[in-house]
Short mmCIF file of N, CA and C and ligand atoms in Angstrom, two decimals:
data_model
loop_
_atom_site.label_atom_id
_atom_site.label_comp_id
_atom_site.label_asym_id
_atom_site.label_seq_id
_atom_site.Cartn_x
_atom_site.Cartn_y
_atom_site.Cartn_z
N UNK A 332 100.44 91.52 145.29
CA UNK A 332 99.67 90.53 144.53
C UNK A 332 98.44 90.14 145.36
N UNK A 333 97.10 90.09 144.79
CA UNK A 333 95.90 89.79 145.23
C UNK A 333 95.56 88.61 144.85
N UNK A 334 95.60 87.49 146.28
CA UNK A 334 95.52 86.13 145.90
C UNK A 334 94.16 86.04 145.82
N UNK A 335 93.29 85.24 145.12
CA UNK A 335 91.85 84.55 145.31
C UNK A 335 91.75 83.07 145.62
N UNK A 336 90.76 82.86 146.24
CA UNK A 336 91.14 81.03 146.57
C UNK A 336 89.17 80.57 146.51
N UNK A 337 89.13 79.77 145.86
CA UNK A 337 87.86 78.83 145.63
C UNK A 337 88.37 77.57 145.81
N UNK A 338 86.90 76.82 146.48
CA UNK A 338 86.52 75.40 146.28
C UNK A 338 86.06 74.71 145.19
N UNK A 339 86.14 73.19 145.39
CA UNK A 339 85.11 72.65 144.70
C UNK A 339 85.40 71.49 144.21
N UNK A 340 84.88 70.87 143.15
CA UNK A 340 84.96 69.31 142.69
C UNK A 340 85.40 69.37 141.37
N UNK A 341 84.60 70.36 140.31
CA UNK A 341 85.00 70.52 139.12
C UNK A 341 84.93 69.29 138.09
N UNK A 342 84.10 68.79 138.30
CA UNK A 342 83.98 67.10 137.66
C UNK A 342 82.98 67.42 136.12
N UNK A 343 83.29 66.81 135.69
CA UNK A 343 82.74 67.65 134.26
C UNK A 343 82.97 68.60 133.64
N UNK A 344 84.52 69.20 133.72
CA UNK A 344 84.19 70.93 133.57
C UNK A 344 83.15 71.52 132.84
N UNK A 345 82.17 72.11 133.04
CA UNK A 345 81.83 73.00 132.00
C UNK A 345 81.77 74.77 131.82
N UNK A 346 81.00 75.02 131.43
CA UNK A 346 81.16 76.75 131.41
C UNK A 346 80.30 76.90 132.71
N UNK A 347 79.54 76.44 133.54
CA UNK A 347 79.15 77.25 134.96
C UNK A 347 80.78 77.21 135.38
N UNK A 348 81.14 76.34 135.49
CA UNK A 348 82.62 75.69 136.45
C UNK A 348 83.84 77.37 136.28
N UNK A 349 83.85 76.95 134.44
CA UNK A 349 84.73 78.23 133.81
C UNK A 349 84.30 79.68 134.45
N UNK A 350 82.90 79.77 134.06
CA UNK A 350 82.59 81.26 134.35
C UNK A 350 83.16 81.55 135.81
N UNK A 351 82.57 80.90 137.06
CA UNK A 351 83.24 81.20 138.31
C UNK A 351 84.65 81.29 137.82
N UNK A 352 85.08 80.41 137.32
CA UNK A 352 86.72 80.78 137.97
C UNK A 352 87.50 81.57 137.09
N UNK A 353 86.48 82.56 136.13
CA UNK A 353 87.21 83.80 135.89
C UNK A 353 86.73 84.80 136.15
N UNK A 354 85.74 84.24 136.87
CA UNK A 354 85.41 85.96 137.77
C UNK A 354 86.00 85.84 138.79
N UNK A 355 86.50 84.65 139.27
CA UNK A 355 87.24 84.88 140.50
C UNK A 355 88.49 85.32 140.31
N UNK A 356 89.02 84.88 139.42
CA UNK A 356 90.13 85.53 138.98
C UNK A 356 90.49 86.80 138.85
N UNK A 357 89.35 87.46 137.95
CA UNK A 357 89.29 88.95 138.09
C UNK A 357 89.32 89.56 139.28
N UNK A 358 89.13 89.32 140.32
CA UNK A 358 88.98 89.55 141.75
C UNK A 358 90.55 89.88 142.49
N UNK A 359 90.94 89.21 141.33
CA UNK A 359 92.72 88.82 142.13
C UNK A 359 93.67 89.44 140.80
N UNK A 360 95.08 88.98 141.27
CA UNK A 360 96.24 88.54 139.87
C UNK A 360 96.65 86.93 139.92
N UNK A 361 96.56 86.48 141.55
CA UNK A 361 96.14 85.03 141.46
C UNK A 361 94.80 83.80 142.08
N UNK A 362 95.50 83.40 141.59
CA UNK A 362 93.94 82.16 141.76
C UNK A 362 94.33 80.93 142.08
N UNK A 363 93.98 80.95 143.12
CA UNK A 363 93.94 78.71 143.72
C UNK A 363 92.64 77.98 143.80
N UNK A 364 93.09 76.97 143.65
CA UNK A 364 91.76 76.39 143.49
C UNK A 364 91.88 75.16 144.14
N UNK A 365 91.44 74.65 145.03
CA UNK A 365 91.32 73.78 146.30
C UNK A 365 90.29 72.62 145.80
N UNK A 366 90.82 71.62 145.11
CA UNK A 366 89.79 70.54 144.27
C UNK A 366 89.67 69.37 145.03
N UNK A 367 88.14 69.08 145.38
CA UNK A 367 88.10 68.10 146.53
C UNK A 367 88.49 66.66 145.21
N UNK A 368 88.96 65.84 146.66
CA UNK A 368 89.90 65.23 146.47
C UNK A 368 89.16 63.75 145.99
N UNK A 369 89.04 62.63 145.50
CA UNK A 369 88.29 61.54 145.28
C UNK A 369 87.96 60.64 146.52
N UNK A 370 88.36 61.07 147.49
CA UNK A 370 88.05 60.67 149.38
C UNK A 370 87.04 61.36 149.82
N UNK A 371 87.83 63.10 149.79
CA UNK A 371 87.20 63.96 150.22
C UNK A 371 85.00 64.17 149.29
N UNK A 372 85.36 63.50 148.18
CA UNK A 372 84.22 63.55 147.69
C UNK A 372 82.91 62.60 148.02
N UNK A 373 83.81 61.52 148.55
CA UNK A 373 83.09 60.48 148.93
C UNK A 373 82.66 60.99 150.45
N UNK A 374 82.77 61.68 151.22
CA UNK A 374 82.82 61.84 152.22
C UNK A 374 81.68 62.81 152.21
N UNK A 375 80.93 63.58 150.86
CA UNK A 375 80.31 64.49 150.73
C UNK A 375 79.13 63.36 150.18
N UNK A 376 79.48 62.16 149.16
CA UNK A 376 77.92 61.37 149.08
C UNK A 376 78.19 61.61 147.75
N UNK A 377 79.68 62.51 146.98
CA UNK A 377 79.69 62.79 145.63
C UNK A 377 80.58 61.90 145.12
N UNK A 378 80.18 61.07 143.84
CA UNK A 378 81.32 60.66 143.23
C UNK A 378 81.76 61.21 141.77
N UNK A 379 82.76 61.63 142.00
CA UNK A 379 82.97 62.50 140.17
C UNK A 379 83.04 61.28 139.38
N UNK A 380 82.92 61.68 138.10
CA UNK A 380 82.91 60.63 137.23
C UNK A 380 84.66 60.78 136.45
N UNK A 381 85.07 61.84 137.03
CA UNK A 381 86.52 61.66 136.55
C UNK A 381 87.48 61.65 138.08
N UNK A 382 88.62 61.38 137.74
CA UNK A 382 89.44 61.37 138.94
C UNK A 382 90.26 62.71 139.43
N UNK A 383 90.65 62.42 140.78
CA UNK A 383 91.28 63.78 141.27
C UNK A 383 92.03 64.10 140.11
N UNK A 384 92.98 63.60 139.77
CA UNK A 384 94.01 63.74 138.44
C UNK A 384 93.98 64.33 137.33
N UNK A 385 92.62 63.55 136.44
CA UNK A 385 91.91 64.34 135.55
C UNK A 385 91.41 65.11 136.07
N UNK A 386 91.17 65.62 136.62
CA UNK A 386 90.23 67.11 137.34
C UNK A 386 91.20 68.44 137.51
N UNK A 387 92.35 67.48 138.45
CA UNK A 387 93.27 68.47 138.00
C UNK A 387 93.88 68.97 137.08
N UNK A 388 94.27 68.16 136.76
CA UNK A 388 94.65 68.33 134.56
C UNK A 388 93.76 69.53 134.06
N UNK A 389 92.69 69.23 134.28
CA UNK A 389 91.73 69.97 133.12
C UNK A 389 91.67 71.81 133.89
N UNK A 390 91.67 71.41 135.33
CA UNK A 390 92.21 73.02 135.67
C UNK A 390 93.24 73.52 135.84
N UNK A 391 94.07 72.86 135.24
CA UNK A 391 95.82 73.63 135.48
C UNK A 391 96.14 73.99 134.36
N UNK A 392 95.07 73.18 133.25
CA UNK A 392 95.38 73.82 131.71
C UNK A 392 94.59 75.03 131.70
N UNK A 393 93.83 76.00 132.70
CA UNK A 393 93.11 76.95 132.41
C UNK A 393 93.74 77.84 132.43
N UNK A 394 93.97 79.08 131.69
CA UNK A 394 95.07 80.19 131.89
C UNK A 394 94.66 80.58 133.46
N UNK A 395 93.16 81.01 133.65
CA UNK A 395 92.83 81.79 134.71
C UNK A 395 93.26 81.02 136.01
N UNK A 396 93.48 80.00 136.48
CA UNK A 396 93.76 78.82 137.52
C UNK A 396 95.66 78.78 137.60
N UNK A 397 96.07 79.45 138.81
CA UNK A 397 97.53 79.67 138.87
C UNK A 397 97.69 78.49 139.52
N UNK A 398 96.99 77.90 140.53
CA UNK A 398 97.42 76.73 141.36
C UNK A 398 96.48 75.88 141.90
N UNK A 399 96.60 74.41 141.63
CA UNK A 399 95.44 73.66 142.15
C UNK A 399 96.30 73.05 143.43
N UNK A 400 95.35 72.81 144.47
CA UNK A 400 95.66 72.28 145.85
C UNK A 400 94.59 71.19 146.35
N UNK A 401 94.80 69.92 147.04
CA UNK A 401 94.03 69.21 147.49
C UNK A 401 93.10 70.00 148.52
N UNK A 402 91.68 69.38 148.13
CA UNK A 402 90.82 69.71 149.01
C UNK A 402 90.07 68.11 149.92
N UNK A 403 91.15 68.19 151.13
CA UNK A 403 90.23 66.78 151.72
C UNK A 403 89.93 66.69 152.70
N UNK A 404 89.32 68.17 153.35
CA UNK A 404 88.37 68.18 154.25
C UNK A 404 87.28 69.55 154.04
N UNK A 405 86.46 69.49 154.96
CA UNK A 405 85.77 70.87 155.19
C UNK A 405 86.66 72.34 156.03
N UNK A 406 87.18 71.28 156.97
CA UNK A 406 87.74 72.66 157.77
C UNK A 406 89.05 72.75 157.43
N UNK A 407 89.68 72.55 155.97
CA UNK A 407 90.74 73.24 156.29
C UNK A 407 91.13 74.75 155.65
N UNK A 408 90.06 75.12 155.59
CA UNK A 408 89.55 76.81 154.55
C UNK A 408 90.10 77.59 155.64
N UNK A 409 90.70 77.66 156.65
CA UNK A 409 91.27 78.43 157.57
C UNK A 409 92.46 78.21 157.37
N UNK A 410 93.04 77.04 157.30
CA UNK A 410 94.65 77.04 157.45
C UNK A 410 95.32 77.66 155.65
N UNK A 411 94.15 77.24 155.18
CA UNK A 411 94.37 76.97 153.78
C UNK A 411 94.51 78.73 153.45
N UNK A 412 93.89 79.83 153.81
CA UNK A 412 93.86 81.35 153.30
C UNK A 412 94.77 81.76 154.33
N UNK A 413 95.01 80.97 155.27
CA UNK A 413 96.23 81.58 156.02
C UNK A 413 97.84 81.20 155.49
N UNK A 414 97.82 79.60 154.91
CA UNK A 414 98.82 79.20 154.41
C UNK A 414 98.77 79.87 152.71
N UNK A 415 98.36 80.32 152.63
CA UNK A 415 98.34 81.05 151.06
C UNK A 415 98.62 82.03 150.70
N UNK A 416 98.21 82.79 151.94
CA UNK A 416 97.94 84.52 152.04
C UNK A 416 97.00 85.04 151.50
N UNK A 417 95.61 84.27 151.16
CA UNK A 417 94.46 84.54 150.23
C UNK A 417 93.69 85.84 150.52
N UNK A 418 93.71 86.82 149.90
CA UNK A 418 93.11 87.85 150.34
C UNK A 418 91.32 87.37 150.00
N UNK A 419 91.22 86.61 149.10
CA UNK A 419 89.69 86.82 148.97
C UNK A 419 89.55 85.28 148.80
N UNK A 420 88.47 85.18 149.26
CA UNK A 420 87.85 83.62 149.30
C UNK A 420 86.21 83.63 148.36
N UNK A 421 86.24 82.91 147.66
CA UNK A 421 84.82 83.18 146.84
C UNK A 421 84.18 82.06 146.49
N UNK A 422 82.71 81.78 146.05
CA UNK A 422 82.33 80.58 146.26
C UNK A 422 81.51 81.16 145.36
N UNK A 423 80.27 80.01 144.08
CA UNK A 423 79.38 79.63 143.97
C UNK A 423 77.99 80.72 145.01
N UNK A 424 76.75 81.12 144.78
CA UNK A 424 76.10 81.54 145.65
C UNK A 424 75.58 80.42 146.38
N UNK A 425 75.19 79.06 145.71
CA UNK A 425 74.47 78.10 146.29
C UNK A 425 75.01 77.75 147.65
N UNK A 426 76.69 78.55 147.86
CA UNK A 426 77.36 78.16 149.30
C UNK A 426 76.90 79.47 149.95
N UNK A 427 76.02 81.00 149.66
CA UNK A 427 75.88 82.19 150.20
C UNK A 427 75.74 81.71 152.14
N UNK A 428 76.57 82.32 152.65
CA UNK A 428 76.99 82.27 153.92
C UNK A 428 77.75 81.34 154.64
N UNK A 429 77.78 80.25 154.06
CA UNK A 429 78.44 78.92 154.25
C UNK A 429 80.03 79.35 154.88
N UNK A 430 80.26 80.33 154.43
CA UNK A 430 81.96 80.18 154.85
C UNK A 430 82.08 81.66 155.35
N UNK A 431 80.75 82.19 155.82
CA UNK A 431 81.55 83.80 156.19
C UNK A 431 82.21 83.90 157.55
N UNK A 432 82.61 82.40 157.93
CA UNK A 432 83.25 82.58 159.13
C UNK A 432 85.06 83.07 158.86
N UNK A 433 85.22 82.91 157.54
CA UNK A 433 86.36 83.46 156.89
C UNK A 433 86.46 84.94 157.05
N UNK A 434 85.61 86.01 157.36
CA UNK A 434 85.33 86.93 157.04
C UNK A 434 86.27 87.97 157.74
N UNK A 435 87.18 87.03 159.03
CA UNK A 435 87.72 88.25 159.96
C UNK A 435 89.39 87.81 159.34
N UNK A 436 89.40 87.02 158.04
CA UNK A 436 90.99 86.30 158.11
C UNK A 436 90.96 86.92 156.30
N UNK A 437 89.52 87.23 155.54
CA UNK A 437 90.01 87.61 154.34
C UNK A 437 88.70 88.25 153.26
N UNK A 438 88.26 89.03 152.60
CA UNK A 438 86.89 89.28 151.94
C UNK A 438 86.50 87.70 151.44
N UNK A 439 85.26 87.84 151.52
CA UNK A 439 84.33 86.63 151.43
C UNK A 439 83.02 86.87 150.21
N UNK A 440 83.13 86.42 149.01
CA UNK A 440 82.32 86.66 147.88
C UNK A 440 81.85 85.41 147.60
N UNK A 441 80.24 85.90 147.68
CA UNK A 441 79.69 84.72 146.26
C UNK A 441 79.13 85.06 144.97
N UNK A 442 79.68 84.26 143.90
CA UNK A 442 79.32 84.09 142.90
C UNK A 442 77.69 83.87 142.35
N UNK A 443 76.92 84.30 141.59
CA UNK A 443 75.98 83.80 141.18
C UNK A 443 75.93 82.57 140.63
N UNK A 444 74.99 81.94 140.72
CA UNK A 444 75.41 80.37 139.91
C UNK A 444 75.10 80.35 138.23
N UNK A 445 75.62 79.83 137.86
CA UNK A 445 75.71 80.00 135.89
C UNK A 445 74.35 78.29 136.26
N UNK A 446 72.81 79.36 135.66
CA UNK A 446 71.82 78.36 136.00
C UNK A 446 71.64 77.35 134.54
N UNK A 447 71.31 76.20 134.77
CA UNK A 447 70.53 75.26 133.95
C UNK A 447 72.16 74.86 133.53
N UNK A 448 73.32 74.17 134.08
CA UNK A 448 74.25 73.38 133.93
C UNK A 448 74.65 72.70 134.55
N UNK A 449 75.23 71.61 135.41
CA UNK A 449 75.42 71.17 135.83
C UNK A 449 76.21 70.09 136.16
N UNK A 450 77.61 69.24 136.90
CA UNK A 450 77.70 67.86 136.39
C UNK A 450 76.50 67.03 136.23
N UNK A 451 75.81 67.08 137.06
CA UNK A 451 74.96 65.67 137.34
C UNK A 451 74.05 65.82 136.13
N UNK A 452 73.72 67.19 135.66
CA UNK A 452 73.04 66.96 134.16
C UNK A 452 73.65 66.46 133.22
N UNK A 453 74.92 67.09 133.32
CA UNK A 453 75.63 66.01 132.21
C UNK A 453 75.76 64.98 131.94
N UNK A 454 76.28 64.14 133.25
CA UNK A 454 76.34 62.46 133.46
C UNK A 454 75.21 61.81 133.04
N UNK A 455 73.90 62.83 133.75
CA UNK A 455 72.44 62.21 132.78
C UNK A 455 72.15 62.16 131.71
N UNK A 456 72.96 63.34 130.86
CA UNK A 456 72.63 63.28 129.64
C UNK A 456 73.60 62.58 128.94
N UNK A 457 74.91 61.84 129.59
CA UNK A 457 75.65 61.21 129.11
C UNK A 457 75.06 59.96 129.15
N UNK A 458 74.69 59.46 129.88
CA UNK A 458 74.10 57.93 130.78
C UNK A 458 72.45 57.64 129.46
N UNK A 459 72.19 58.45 129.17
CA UNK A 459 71.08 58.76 128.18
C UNK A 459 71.30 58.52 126.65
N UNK A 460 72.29 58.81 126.83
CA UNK A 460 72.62 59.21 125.67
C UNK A 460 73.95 57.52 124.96
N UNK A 461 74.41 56.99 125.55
CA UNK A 461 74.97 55.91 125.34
C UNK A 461 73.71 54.92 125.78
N UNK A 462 72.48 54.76 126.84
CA UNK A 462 71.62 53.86 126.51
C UNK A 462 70.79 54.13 125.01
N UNK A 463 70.90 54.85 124.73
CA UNK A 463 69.98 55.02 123.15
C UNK A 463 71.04 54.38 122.08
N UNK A 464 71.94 54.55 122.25
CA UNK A 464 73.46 53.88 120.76
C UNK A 464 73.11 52.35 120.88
N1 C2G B 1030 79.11 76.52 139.94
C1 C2G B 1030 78.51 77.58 139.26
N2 C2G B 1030 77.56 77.34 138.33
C2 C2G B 1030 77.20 76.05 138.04
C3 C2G B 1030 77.81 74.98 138.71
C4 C2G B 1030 78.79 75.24 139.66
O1 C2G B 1030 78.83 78.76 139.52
N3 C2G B 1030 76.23 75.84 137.09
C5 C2G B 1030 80.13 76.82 140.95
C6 C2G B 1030 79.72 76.34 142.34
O2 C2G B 1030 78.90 77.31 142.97
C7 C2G B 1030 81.08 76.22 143.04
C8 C2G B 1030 82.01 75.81 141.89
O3 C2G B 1030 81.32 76.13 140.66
O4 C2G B 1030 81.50 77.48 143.56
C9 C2G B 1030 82.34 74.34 141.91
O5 C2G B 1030 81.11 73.61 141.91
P1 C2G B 1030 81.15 72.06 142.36
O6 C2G B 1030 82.24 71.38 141.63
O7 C2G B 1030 79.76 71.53 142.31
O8 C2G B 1030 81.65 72.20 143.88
P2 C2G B 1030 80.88 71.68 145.19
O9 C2G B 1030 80.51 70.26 145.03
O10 C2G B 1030 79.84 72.71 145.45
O11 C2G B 1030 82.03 71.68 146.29
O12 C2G B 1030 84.26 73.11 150.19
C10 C2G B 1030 83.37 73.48 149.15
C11 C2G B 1030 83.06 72.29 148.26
O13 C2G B 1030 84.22 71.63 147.84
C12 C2G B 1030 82.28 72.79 147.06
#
């Protein structure tokens, strides 16, 4: 079995979010997904507008997503593909090199980014969109 393992926040799902995590999937037969945590986000300057909980919810209902895991630090992407057995680690390109220190423990891929989506566009266009009602 060919594990895959991604990061991330996932706050808003939308289809950039989806598309990665079924190409990462394709990559594998499984898939984890390491969802920073509502600490761990704050610690980045990010606040999701939904909670770890709901976040998780919304990716455990994805067929392609076999397992969600707390993400509440930066460094624990080492223990984490070692405690997994992750053969491939994959990211977003906007992280391109960010993690190829993974590179001697498992293959290291980035994703292209699915352009013109975003949370933070959303929230704007949510935040926009209830000041006009
Ligand atoms: N993504 C994408 N296309 C978009 C938006 C996001 O491909 N339009 C990808 C990102 O590149 C990332 C994943 O979806 O691989 C999750 O994106 P975020 O939730 O924004 O994650 P981020 O805040 O980048 O946190 O340790 C790594 C961090 O946890 C990553």
């Amino acid at each position: 079995m060919r594990r895959v393992i991604t990061y991330g926040t996932f706050d808003t799902l939308h289809h950039g979010h989806i598309r990665l995590l079924r190409r990462a999937r394709e990559l594998g037969d499984y898939l984890i997904v390491a969802l920073s945590t509502d600490e761990f986000n704050a610690s980045k300057g990010k606040s999701a507008l939904f909670s770890y909980e709901e976040r998780k919810a919304d990716l455990e209902a994805l067929r392609m997503v076999d397992l969600v895991i707390p993400e509440r630090t930066w460094d624990q992407k080492v223990t984490d593909v070692r405690l997994y057995h992750a053969d491939v680690f994959t990211m977003g390109d906007d992280w391109t090199g960010k993690f190829d220190f993974l590179k001697d423990q498992c293959e290291v891929t980035y994703f292209k980014r699915t352009p013109s989506i975003s949370s933070t566009q959303i929230r704007n266009a949510m935040t926009m969109n209830i000041a006009a009602e």
